[in-house]
Every structure is written in C-alpha cells, then in structure tokens.
Amino acid sequence: MQKGVVLAGKASGALLPAYLAVGSNSVKAGRVIERLRARLDDGLAAFNLDERESAAVSEPGELLASLNTLPVGPGQRLVIIHGADKLAKPCSEAIVGYLQNPNPGCVLCLVAEALARTTRLYKAVAAVGRDAVIDCGGKKAWQLPAEVRRLAQRRGMSIDESAARELVDRVGESIALIDGQLKTLSELCRASGSITRADVVEHVARTAEVKPWDFLDAVCDRDAGRALSVYALMPANSEVRLVSLLAARLRELVCARSLMRRGAIAGLGGELLAYDSIAATPAVRRKGSKRPAKPRAKQDWQLKNHQRWAGSFGDGELERALVLCGGADAALKGGADPRSCVSSLILDVCGAAPSRHGSLPC
C-alpha cells in the first residue's frame, strides 16, 4: 500500500489498470481522482469518463460493458466508483473477474472509506501492481496540526502551530472540513499571507465535540486561557472526572521529570506500565470478584509531549499541583461550586494565579 499519491505503473508515467483509494481522508482521495481526471483529454472527457456512486451500480453486465469500452481518441478511459466498499456482491465479484484480464484502454478507480485487506476485491486490486492501493487513511489527532500546515501551504498561506491546533479543536478531525475552513481563512487573510490563532477564533465557529484530552493538554501546556475556554465547553457535572484525569496526567509528568533527571526518559512507557500494573492490583481480592483489566502500555504518540510538559514545571510544582488536585476533589465531593473550584485549579496549575500555599480554596 502506498502512502503518497503516485499514479504510475511499470513504465514511467504509465497508469495501472486499477487503483483503490481507501481511507477516511476524503481530501487525499479527491487528489487521487483529480490526478486521474487530468490524464483525460478535456474535449473527450464526456465520452471517456464514467463516474458514479456504488448505489448506482446494480447490474454487473452494465458495469463490465463500461469497463470494456474502448476509449474515444488517444489516451485511456476512466471509470470511477465511489463507495466501492458498499458495492453489491455480484458487482464486486464482476470487478474481481474483470481484473484477471483488464481492458488496457481503461483505468478503474475504486474509492472506499474502509475495505478489509482480506476481501476478494481488495486482493484483486492489490494484485494489479505495487502502487495500486493508495492509503487515504485519516490522521491521528496529534498529527493533524502538521497536516493543517501542509494544507495551508498548498493554498499559498502559512499558519503557526497554535492556530493549526485551534482550528483542529474547533472543527474536529475531518480533513475535508478542515480544508474547507482553510479555504475560507485563506481568502480572508490573503493580504497578510498568514493565518493566526486570532483569525481562527474570529472566523471559525466551534462545531467539534470537546474531549477531556483537549482540556488536559491545555493545562499541561500551562495555557490558562485555552484551558479555561475548553473547560467552559465541557459537559456539566464532569468536574470530578476531569480532576481525576488531570491528577493521573500530572502523576505521569512527575514520573517523566524524575526520569529526565536521571537521563532515562526513554524508559517512560515501561515505568508508567509498571506503575499502572501495581495500582490495578488490589491488596486483597474478594472471592468471586472480577480480576481487574490488565493495564495497557501507552503508545509512543501518547507520550510524545510528556518531556516538554514536564520540563515546563519547576521543582516541586508538579507535586504541589497533585496536592491541589486532591484538595479540589475533596471540595467537589463536599459540595463546593464546581466551576469556581476547577477554574481556580486551572489557574494554579498553569501558574496564572497569585502565589498561594496550602490546598485549593474552592
């Protein structure tokens, strides 16, 4: 499976008989289709292009007739089927059979959000050539800011890290929606040539659901303004859970800071797994009670910012923040005003509150 959009066969510039663009990144799949369409003669596209949704493909015979039709004029014919993962079984089997002896004058492009590698259709396309399957999978959340910057560059604009992250926070993880907002922002900010966080805040409405991890990341960045903004969008009555999650994250940073002092930060994942395993093992397990789930090791992408976050805290600050989390938890369970309590905790941990000693006064 190829990652980039490379449409070539064995001969330089030659196209393969079939391609499969698979994944949820509709922007990348769109680029695959655009490059294939660009191979058609503009004056003959009406004759040599057959593009349809899978729902409109109901007769295997009609589909095979289109695939076996010779192109009009020089070049090749192009058949594009969207939603190929939803093709009726007879039609997908017809394609499998067709690819055993494809029409050299036709290129088939299948577009699918998800198609298992074990399916006959996937295997048939993959057998056509090494570059026949194009990975259009979505990006992980932590990869999206970099993808936003690449998309902005394609539009002749620059966007900094904070603006890219703010755009992802507001729009969500859909590349198509992000690219649509970048198009609008590019038109609004063309004169300056750059998109700032202020531009995103002013022109992009928040439509994405806020996740606890967005809140934790903002606090660990010690960005009090962003943390308070994200917290204001969290569901009501979620304060106890947020404080618990924040305490868990801060404990991870305490561990990271300790390993940094010893020059052993590379072992953070193993240390956290060992700690979680001990924490998940009760001293006495009651007869008949279920065994607790075995902790899972954290992935590298989950720990990629821990060293930076831990380094932003001074000696004793993380430990004090943990004490404040304990005080906030007790205060919340004792009936303290949730908004006031958590807001004060955010300011304390982010270092934006006046210097205080002792537990958090909620």
XYZ file of N, CA and C in Angstrom, residues 12 15 17 31 35 66 125 182 184 186 200 202 250 281 314 320-321 326 337 361:
60
model
N 7.443 4.367 -17.019
C 7.396 5.725 -16.473
C 6.165 6.456 -16.977
N -0.171 4.333 -16.409
C -1.138 4.061 -15.352
C -1.399 2.568 -15.231
N -3.999 -0.653 -14.467
C -5.389 -0.883 -14.884
C -6.412 -0.512 -13.814
N -7.629 14.140 -4.315
C -6.429 14.439 -5.106
C -6.096 13.288 -6.054
N -5.948 13.778 -10.153
C -4.796 13.424 -10.983
C -5.182 12.465 -12.102
N -19.106 -1.026 -19.445
C -18.420 0.260 -19.334
C -16.913 0.069 -19.225
N -7.385 -5.884 -6.567
C -6.764 -4.614 -6.954
C -5.286 -4.612 -6.568
N -9.946 26.144 5.869
C -8.704 26.766 5.411
C -8.919 27.557 4.128
N -11.658 29.160 3.313
C -12.287 30.421 3.720
C -11.279 31.350 4.385
N -8.067 31.379 4.036
C -7.079 31.838 3.057
C -7.596 33.043 2.287
N -8.463 32.428 13.425
C -9.263 31.209 13.590
C -10.376 31.440 14.601
N -11.763 34.206 15.440
C -12.744 35.184 14.952
C -13.661 34.617 13.879
N -0.810 14.396 35.727
C 0.264 15.027 36.495
C 1.198 13.987 37.108
N -3.643 -3.630 40.951
C -3.673 -4.880 41.718
C -4.106 -4.599 43.147
N 8.612 23.726 37.388
C 9.799 23.823 38.225
C 9.799 22.764 39.315
N 3.066 19.887 44.082
C 2.083 20.807 44.659
C 0.777 20.750 43.866
N 0.886 20.627 42.534
C -0.320 20.541 41.707
C -1.133 19.297 42.058
N -5.970 16.928 44.814
C -6.601 16.221 45.921
C -7.546 17.121 46.688
N -18.716 24.863 44.779
C -19.157 25.279 43.442
C -18.190 24.712 42.399
N -8.441 26.800 47.806
C -9.637 27.314 48.470
C -10.790 27.383 47.502
